[in-house]
Short mmCIF file of C-alpha atoms in Angstrom, two decimals:
data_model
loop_
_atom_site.label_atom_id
_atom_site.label_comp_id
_atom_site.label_asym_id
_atom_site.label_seq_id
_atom_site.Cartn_x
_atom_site.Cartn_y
_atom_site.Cartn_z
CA UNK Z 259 -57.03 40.54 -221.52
CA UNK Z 260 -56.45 43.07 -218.93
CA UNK Z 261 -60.14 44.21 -218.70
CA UNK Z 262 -60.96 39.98 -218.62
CA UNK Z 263 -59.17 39.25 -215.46
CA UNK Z 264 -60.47 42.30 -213.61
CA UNK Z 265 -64.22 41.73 -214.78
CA UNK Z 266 -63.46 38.10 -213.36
CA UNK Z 267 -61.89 39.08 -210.06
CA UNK Z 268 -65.22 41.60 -209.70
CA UNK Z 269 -67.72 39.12 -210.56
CA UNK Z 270 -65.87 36.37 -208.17
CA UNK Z 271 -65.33 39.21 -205.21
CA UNK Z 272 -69.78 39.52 -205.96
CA UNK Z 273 -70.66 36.68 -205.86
CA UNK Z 274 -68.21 35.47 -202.79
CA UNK Z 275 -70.26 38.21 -201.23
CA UNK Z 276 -73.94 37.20 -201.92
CA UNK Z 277 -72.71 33.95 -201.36
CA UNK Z 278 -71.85 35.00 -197.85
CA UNK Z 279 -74.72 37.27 -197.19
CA UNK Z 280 -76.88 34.03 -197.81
CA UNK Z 281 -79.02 36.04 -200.66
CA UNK Z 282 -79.17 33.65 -203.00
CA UNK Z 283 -81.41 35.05 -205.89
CA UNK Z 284 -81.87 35.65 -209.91
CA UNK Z 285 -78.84 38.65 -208.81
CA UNK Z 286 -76.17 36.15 -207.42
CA UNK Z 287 -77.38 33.48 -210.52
CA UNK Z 288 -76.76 36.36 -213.03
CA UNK Z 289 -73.43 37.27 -211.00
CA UNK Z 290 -72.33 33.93 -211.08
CA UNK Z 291 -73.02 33.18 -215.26
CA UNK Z 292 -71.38 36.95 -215.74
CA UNK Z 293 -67.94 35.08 -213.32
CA UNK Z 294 -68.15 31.21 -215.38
CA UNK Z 295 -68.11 33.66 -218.49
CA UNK Z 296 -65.47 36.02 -217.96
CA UNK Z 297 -63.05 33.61 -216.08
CA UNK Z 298 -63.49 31.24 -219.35
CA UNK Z 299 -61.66 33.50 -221.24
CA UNK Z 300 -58.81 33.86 -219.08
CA UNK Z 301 -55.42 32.04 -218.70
CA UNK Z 302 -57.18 30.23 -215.66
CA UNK Z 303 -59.72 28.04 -217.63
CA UNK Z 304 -56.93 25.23 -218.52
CA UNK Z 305 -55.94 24.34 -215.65
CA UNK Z 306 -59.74 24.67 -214.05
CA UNK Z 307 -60.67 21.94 -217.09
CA UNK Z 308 -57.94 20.51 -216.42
CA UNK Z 309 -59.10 19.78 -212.55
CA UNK Z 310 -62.48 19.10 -213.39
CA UNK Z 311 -61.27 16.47 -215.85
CA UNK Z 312 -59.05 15.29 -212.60
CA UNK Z 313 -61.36 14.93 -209.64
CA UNK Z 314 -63.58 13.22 -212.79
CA UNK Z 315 -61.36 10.73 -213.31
CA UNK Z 316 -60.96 10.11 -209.14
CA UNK Z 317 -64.53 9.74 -208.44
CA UNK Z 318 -64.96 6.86 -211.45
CA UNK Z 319 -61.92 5.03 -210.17
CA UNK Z 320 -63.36 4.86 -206.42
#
């Protein structure tokens, strides 16, 4: 679990970088998948479904 959160707080500190640097390319798409994977299989992917599922449910009911 340990090595999880820290390959998830590397690939989000990455890609918050390319994102930055505006260079956007098949490095900062593979950075991104490598984050979405990694922070899936941490303690934070319930309550990031359970947003999702939230602002969801807001946008049908406007």
């Amino acid at each position: 679990m340990a090595v999880t959160v820290s390959l998830a707080a590397l690939f989000g500190l990455v890609l918050f970088f390319l994102l930055r640097s505006k260079s956007l390319g098949y490095g900062a798409a593979f950075t991104a998948a490598g984050f979405g994977f990694f922070l899936a299989s941490t303690g934070a992917a319930g309550p990031i479904n359970q947003l999702a599922v939230a602002v969801i449910d807001a946008i049908q009911h406007l």
